[in-house]
Tab-separated table of C-alpha atoms and ligand atoms in Angstrom:
chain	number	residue	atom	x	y	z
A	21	UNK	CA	43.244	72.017	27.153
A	22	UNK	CA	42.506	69.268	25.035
A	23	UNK	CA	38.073	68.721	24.791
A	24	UNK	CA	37.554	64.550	25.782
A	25	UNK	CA	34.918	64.721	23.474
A	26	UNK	CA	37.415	64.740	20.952
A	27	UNK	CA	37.051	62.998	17.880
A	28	UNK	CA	38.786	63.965	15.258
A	29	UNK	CA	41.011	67.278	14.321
A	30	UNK	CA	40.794	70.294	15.888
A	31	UNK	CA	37.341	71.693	16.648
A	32	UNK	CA	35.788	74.763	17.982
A	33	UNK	CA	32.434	74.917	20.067
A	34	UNK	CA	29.864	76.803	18.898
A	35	UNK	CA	28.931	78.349	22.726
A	36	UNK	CA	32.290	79.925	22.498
A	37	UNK	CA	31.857	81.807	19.625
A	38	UNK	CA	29.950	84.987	19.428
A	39	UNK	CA	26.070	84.809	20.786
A	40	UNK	CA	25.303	85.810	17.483
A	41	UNK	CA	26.319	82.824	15.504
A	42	UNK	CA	23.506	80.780	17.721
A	43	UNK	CA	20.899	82.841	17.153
A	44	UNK	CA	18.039	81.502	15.259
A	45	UNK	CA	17.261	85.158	13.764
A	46	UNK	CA	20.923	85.472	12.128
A	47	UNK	CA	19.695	82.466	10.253
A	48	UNK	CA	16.614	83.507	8.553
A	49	UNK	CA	18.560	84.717	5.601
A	50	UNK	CA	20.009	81.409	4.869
A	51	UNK	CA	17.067	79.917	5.146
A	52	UNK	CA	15.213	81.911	2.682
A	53	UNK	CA	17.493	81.115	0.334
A	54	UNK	CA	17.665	78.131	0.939
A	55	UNK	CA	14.036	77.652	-0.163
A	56	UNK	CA	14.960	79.033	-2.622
A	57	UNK	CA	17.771	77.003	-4.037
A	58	UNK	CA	15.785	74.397	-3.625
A	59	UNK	CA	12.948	74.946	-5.164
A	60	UNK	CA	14.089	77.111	-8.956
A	61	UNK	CA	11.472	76.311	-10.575
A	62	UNK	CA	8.850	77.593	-7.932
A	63	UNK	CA	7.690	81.467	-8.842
A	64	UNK	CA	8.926	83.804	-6.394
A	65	UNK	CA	7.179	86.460	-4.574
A	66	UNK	CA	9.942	86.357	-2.333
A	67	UNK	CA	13.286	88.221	-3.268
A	68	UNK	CA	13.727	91.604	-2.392
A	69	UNK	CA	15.914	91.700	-5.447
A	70	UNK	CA	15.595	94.850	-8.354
A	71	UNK	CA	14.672	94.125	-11.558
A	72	UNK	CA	17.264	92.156	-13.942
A	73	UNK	CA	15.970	93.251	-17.300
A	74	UNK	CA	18.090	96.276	-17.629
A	75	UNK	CA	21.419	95.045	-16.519
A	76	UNK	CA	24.038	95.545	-18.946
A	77	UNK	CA	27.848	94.783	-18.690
A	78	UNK	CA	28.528	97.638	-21.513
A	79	UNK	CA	27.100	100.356	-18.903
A	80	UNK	CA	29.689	99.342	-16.478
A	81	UNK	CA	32.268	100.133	-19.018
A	82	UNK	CA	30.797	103.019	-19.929
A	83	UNK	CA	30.396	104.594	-16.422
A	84	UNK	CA	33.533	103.688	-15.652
A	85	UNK	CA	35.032	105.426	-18.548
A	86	UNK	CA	32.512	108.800	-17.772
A	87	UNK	CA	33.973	108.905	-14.200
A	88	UNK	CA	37.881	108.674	-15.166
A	89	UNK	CA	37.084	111.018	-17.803
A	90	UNK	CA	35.047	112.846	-15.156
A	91	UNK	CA	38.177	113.052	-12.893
A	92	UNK	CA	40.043	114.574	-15.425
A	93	UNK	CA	38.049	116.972	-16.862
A	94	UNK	CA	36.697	118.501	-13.554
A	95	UNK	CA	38.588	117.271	-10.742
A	96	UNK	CA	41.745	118.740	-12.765
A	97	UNK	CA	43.648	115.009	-12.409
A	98	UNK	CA	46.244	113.512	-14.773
A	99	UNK	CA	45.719	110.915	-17.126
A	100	UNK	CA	47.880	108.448	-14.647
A	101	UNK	CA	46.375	110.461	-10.992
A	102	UNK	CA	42.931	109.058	-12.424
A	103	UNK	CA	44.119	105.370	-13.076
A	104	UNK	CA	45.172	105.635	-9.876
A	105	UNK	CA	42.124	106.776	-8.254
A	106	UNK	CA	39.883	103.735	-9.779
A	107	UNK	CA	42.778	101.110	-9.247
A	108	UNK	CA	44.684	101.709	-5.739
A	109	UNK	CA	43.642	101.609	-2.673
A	110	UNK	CA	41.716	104.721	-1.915
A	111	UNK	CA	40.310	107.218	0.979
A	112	UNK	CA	38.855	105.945	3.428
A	113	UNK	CA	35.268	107.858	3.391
A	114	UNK	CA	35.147	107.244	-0.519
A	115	UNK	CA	35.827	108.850	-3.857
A	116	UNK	CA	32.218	109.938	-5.242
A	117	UNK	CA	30.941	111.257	-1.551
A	118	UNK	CA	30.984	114.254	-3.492
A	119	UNK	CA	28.413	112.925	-6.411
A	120	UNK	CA	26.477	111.534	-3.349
A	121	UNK	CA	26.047	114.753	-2.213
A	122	UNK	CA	25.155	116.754	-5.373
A	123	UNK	CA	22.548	113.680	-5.830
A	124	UNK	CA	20.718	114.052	-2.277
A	125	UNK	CA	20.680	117.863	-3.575
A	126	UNK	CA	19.241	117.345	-6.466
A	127	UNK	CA	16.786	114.513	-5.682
A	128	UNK	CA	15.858	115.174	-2.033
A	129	UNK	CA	16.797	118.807	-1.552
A	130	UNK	CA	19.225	117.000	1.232
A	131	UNK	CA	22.337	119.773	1.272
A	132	UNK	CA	25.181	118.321	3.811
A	133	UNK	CA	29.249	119.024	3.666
A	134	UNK	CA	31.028	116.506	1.303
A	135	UNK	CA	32.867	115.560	4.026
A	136	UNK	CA	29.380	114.157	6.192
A	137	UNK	CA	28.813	111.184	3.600
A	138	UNK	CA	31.015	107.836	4.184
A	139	UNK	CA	31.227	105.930	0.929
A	140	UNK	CA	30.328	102.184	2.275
A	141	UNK	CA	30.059	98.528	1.008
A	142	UNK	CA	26.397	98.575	1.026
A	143	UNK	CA	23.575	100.053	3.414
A	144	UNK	CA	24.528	97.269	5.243
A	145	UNK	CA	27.833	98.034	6.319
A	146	UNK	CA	26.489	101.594	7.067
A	147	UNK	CA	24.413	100.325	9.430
A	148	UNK	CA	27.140	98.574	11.392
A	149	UNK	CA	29.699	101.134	10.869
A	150	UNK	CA	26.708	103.582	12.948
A	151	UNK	CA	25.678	100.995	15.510
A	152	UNK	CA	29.243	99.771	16.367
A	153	UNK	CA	30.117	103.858	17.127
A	154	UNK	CA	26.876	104.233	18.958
A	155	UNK	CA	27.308	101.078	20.910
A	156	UNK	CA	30.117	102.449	23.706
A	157	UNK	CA	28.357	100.267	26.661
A	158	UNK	CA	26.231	97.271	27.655
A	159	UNK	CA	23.352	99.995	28.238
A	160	UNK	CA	23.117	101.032	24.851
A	161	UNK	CA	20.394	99.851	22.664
A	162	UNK	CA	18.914	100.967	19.537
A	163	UNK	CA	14.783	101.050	18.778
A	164	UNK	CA	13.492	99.704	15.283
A	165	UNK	CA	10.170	100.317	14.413
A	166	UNK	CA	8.665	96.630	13.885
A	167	UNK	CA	8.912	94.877	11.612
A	168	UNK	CA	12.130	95.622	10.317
A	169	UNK	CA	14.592	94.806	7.911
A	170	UNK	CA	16.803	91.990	9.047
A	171	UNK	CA	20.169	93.418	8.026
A	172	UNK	CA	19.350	95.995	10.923
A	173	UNK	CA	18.775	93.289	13.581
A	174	UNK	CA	21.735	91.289	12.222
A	175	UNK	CA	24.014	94.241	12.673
A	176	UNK	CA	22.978	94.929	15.885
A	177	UNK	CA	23.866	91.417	17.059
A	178	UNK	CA	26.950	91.863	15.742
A	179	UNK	CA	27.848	94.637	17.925
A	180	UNK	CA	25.847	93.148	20.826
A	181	UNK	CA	23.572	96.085	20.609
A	182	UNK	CA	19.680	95.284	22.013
A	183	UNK	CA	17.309	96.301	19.679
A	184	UNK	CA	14.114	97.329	21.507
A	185	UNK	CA	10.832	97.186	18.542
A	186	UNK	CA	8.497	99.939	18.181
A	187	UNK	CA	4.981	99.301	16.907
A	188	UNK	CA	4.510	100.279	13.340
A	189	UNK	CA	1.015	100.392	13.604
A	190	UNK	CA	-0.971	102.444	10.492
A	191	UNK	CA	0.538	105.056	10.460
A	192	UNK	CA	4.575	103.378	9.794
A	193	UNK	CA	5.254	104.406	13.129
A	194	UNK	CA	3.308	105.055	16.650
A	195	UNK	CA	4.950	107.719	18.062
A	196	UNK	CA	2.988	106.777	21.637
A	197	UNK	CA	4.706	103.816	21.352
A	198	UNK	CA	7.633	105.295	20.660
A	199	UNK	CA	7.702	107.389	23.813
A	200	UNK	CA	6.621	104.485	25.907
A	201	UNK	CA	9.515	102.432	24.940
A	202	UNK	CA	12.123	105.181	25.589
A	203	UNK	CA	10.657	105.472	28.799
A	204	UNK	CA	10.368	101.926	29.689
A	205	UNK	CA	14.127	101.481	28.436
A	206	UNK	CA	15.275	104.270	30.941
A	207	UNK	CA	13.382	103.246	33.812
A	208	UNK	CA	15.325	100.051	33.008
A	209	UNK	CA	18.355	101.920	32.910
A	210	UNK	CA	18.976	101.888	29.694
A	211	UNK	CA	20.225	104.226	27.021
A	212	UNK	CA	18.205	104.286	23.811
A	213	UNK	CA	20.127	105.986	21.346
A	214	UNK	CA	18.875	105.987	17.988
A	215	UNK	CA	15.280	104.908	16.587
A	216	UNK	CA	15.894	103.081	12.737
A	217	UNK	CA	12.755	103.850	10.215
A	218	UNK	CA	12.025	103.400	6.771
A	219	UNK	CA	10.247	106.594	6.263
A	220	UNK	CA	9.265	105.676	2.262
A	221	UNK	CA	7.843	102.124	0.682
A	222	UNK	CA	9.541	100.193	3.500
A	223	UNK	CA	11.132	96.669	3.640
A	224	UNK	CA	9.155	94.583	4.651
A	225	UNK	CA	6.188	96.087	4.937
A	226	UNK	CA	5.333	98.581	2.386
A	227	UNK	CA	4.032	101.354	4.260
A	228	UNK	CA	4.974	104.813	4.113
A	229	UNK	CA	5.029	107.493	6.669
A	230	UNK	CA	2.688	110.406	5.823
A	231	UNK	CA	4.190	114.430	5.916
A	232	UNK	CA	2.576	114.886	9.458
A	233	UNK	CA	3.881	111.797	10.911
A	234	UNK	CA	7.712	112.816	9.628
A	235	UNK	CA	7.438	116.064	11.264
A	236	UNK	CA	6.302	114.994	14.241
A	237	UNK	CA	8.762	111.827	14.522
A	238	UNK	CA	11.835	114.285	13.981
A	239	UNK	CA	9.740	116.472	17.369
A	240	UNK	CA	9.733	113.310	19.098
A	241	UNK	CA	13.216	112.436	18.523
A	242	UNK	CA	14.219	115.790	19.736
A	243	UNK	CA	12.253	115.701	22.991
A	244	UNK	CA	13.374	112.407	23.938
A	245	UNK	CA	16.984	113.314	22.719
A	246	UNK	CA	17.319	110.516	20.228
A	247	UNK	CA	18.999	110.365	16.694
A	248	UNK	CA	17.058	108.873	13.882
A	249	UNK	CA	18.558	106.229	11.036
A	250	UNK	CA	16.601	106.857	8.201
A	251	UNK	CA	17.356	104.025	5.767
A	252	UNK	CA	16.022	105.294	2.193
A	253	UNK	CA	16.564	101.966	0.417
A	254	UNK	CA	13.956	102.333	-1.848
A	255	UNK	CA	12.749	106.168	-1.831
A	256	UNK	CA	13.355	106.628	-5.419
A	257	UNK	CA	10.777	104.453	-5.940
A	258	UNK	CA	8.078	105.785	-3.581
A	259	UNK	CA	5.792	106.856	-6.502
A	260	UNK	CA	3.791	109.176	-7.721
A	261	UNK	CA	3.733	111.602	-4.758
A	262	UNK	CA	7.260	111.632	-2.949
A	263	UNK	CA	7.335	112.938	0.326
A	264	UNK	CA	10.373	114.710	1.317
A	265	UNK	CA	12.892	112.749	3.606
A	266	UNK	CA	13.129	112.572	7.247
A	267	UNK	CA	16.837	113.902	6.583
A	268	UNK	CA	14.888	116.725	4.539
A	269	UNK	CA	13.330	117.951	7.081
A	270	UNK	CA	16.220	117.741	9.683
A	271	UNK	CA	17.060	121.027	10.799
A	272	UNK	CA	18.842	119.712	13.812
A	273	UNK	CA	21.163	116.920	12.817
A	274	UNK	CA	19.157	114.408	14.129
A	275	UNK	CA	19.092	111.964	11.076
A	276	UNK	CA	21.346	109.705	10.243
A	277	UNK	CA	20.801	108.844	6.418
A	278	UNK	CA	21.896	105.196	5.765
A	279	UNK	CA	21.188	104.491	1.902
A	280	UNK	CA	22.226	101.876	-0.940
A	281	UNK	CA	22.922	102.222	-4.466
A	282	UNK	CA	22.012	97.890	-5.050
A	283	UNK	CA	18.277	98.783	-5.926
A	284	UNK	CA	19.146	101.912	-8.133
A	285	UNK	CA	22.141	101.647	-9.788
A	286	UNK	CA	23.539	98.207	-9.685
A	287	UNK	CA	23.323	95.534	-6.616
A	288	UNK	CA	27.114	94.176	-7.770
A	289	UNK	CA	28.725	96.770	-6.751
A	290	UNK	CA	27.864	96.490	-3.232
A	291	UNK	CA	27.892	100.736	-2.852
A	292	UNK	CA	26.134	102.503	-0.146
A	293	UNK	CA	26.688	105.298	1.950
A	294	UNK	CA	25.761	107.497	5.530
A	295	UNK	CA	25.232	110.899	5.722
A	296	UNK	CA	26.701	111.481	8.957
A	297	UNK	CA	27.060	115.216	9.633
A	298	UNK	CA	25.982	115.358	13.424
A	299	UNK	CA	29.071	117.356	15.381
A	300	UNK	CA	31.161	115.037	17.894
A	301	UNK	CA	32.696	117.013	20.745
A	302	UNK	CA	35.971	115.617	22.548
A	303	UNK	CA	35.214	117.651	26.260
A	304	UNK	CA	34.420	120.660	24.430
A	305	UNK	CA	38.216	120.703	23.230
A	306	UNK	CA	37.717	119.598	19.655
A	307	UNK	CA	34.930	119.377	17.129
A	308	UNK	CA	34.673	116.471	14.388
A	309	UNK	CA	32.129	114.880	12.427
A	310	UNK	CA	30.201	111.956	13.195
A	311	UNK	CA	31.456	110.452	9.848
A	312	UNK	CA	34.764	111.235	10.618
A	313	UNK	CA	34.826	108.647	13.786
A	314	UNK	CA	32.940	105.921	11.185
A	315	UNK	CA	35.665	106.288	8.858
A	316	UNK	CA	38.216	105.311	11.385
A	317	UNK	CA	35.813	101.966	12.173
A	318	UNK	CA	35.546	101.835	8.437
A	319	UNK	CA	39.118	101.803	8.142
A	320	UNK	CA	39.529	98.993	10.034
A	321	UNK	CA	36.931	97.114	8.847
A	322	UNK	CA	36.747	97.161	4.556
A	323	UNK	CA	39.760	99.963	4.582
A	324	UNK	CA	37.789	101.787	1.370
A	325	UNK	CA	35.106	100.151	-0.539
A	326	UNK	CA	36.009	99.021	-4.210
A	327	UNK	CA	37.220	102.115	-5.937
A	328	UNK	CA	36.231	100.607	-9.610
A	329	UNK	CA	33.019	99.570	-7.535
A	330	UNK	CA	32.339	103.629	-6.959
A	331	UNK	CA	33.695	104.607	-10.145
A	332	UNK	CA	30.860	102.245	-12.110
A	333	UNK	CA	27.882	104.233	-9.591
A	334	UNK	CA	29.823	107.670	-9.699
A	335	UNK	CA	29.625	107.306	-13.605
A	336	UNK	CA	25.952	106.257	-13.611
A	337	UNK	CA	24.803	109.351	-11.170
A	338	UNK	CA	27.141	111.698	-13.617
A	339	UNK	CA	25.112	110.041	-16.802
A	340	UNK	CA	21.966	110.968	-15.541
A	341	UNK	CA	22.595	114.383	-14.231
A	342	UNK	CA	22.978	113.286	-10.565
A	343	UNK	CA	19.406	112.016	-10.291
A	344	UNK	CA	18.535	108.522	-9.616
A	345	UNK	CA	15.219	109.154	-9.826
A	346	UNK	CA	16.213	109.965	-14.000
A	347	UNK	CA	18.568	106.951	-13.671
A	348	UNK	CA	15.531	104.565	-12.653
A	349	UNK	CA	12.657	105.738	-14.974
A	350	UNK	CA	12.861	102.168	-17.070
A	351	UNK	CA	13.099	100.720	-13.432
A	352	UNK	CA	10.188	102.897	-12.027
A	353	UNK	CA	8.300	101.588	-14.686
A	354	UNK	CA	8.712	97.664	-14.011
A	355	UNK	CA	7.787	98.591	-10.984
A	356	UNK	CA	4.862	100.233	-11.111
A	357	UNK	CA	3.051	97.609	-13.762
A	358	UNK	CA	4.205	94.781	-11.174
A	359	UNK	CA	2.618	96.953	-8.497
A	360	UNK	CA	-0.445	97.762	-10.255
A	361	UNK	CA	-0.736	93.497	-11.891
A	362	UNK	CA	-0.433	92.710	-8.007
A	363	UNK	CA	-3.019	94.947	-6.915
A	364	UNK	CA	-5.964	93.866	-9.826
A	365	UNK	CA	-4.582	90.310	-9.709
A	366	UNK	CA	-4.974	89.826	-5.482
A	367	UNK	CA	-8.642	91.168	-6.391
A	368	UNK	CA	-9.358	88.999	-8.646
A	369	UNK	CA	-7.529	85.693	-7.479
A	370	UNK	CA	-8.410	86.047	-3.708
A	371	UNK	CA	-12.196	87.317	-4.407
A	372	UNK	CA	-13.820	84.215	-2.728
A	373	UNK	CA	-11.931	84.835	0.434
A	374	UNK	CA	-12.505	88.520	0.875
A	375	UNK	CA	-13.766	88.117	4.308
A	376	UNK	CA	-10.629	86.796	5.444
A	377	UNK	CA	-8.036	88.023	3.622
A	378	UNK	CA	-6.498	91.521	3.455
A	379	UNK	CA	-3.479	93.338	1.791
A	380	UNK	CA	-2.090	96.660	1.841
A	381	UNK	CA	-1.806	99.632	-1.096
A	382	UNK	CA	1.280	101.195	-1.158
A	383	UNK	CA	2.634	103.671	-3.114
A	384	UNK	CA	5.725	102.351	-4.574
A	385	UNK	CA	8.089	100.277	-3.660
A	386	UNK	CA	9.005	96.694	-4.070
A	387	UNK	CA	6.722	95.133	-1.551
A	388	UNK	CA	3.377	94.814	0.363
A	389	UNK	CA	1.803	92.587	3.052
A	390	UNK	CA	-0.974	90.154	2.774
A	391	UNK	CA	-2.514	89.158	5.859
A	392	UNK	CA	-3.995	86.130	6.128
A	393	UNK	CA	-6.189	84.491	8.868
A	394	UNK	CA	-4.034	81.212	9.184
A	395	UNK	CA	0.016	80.605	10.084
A	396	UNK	CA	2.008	81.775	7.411
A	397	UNK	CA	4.989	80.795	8.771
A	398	UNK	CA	8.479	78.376	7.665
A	399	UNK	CA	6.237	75.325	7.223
A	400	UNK	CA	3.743	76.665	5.252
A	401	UNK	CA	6.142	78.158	3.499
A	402	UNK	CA	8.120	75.244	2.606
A	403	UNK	CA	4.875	73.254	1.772
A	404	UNK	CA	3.763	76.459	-0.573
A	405	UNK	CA	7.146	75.863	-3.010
A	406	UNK	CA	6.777	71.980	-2.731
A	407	UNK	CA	3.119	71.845	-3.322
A	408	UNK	CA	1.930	75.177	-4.878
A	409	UNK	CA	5.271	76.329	-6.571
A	410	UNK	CA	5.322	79.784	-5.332
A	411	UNK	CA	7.645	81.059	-2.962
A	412	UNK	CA	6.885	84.076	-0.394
A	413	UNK	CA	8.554	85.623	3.065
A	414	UNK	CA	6.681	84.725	6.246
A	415	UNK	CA	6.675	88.362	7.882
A	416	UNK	CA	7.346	86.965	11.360
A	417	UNK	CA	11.151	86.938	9.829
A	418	UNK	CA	11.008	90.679	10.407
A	419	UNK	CA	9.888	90.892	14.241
A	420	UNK	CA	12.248	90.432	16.808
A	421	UNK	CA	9.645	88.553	19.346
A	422	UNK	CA	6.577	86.974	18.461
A	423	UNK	CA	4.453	88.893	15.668
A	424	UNK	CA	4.039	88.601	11.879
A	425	UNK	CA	2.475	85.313	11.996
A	426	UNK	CA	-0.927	85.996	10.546
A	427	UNK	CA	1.349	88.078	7.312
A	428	UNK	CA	3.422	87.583	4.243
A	429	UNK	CA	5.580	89.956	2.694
A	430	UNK	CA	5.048	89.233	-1.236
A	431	UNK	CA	7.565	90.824	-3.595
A	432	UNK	CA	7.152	91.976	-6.717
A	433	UNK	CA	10.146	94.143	-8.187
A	434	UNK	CA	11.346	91.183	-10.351
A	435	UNK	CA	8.390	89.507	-11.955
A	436	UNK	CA	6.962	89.298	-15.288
A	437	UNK	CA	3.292	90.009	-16.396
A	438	UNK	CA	2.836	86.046	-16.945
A	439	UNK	CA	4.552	85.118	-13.830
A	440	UNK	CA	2.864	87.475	-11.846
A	441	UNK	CA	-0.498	86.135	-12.770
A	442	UNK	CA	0.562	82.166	-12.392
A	443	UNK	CA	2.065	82.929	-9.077
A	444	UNK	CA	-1.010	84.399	-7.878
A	445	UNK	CA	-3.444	81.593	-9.277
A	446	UNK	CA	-1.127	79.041	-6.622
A	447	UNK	CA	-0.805	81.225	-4.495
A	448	UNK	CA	-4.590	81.385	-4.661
A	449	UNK	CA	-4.817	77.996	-4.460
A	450	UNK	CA	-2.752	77.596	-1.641
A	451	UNK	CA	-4.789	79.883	0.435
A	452	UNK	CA	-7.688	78.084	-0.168
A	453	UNK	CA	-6.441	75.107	1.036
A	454	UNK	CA	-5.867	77.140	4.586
A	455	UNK	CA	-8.736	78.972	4.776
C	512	PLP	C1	15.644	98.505	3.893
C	512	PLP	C2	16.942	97.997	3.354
C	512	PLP	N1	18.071	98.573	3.719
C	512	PLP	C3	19.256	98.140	3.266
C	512	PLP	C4	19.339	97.084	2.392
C	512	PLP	C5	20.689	96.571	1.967
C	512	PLP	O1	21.340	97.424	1.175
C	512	PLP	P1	22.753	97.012	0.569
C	512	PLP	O2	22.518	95.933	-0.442
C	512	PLP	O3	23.227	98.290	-0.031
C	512	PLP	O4	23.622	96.547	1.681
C	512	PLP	C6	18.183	96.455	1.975
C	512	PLP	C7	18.285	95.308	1.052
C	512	PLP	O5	17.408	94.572	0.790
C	512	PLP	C8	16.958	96.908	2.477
C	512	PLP	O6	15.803	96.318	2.128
């Protein structure tokens, strides 16, 4: 039927597309960037973005050549079965799952069946390929410990899955919180099925969970029957003292790994990959593996991800001997200055408001939270890159409800010595003007 409100050419309304295309929180990307884009010249503490001072187009070249050569030499292939393998279309569940594997090995101690990782176009389409196969009914919903990365909530909208938040609290997770919400959800008659954590250096916050915590979130999960997505964006960089994995210490299948090769081997490529090697049983008649049934969404959703795109990371984990953490030394490095510039330059810079200021120390990592006692939040934010010049991420962006308003997330995986001092002098400034 034609609308009467009809003006022009054909036009859709917004209330009849998906919920999630009218939901303020889907926005807060664009926003960001926004900011961003309009402001270039402001410095940023706000990017989650790696370091751009080793990128170099001759490695892509030269990892691509070390995989085809790779394909020959030990996967036994002709010259013309390996130009085939980088340039057609491709298996589903990837073509360097097994590299993935041997790396997990040999950095984490992580030893699953080739056939439990799912090659994927980022972390980010691992976490919807997960939460659309967990998702069968409207009483389905997933926990996040709070605050959380937004690609998590945005995926979860997408498949029109709840996602219930768990406090964080000191620790990087409250585990009594965590048990009250699964029992509040199933008194609600719900179905919690999963919890998502960032065990190491998370996004946004910073904070790592400590050996005793892990062990006893994988005993929670297992009492209350719940599977855990560990997302390890940014492990390799957890520092000096790196705890093992959630996934680890899994000697039940309960974790989920969700992970992404954009902060350690190249964000172009758009490469990620799950670890999914939890058993699914069809009525007790057949056995498969959970990444089996997300390579048939997969399949239907990106068909493979880029072969030339896994070819470039599958040559950079065979240059380095399989370890990232050898691959991202230079990186490590960048990281750890900005880290330690942050830390001696908030002392310095924010001295006269001690009493009312506070930030975080973590590890490693790209991030950390200052928390501040006025509202950081979008109009602050925009007035801090019109009238300071520095740009930072209100943390509220990261809670589902209210919280986060008294925080900011500052980033510092991509700045220079110089920049990080200027930025901190407005940003200084800035708080002074609040406080
Ligand atoms: C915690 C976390 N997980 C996943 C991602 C996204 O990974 P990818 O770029 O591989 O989709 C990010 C990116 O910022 C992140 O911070």
């Amino acid at each position: 039927m034609p609308d009467p409100d009809r003006s022009g050419g054909h036009f859709l309304r917004l209330d009849q597309l998906h919920g999630s295309l009218a939901d303020p929180a889907m926005a807060s990307m664009n926003f960001l960037n926004e900011v961003a884009i309009r402001f270039p010249d402001a410095i940023s503490f706000a990017a989650g973005r790696p370091t751009e001072d080793f990128f170099d187009i001759a490695d892509v070249h030269r990892n691509l050549d070390v995989f085809v050569d790779h394909l020959c030499r030990e996967r036994s292939l002709t010259v013309e079965e390996a130009r085939r393998t980088v340039l057609q279309y491709g298996r589903t569940k990837g073509i360097i799952h097994d590299l993935v594997a041997r790396q997990l090995a040999v950095d984490e101690g992580i030893h699953v069946p080739h056939e439990s990782v799912v090659v994927t176009v980022g972390c980010q389409e691992a976490m919807f390929l997960v939460l659309r196969a967990l998702r069968s009914d409207p009483q389905d919903i997933v926990l996040a410990v709070s605050p959380t990365y937004v690609g998590l909530a945005g995926a979860a909208r997408l498949v029109d899955m709840p996602v219930r938040p768990v406090q964080g609290g000191h620790r990087g997770v409250d585990l009594d919180d965590l048990r009250t919400q699964v029992a509040r959800a199933r008194r609600a008659g719900l179905r919690p099925r999963a919890l998502y954590v960032i065990p190491d250096v998370a996004n946004p916050t910073g904070i790592s969970l400590d050996v005793d915590t892990r062990h006893e979130l994988l005993r929670v999960a297992a009492a209350e029957d719940l599977l855990i997505l560990e997302d390890n964006a940014y492990g390799v960089f957890a520092g000096e003292q790196r705890l093992p994995s959630l996934k680890t210490l899994d000697s039940d299948r309960r974790v989920v790994r969700l992970g992404s090769f954009a902060k350690t081997v190249l964000p172009g490529a758009r490469v990620g990959y799950v670890v999914a090697d939890q058993e699914v049983r069809d009525h007790g008649v057949g056995v498969s593996l959970l990444a089996d049934h997300l390579s048939t969404i997969k399949s239907m959703l990106t068909v493979n991800t880029s072969p030339l795109a896994q070819a470039v990371v599958g040559g950079a984990l065979l240059t380095h001997g399989h370890s990232l953490l050898t691959a991202n030394r230079r990186e490590s490095d960048v990281y750890r200055r900005n880290l330690s510039l942050m830390r001696a330059g908030l002392e310095r810079h924010l001295a006269p408001f001690a009493d009312r200021v506070s930030w975080n120390t973590p590890s490693g990592g790209f991030f950390l939270t200052l928390t501040v006692p006025f509202k950081a939040d979008d109009a602050l934010l925009e007035r801090s890159a019109e009238e300071y010049g520095v740009l930072w991420t209100p943390m509220s962006h990261f809670y589902t409800g209210d919280g986060g308003i008294h925080q900011i997330r500052l980033s510092f995986s991509q700045g220079t010595p110089e920049s990080i001092e200027t930025g901190l002098g407005r940003l200084a400034s800035l708080i002074g003007a609040c406080c």
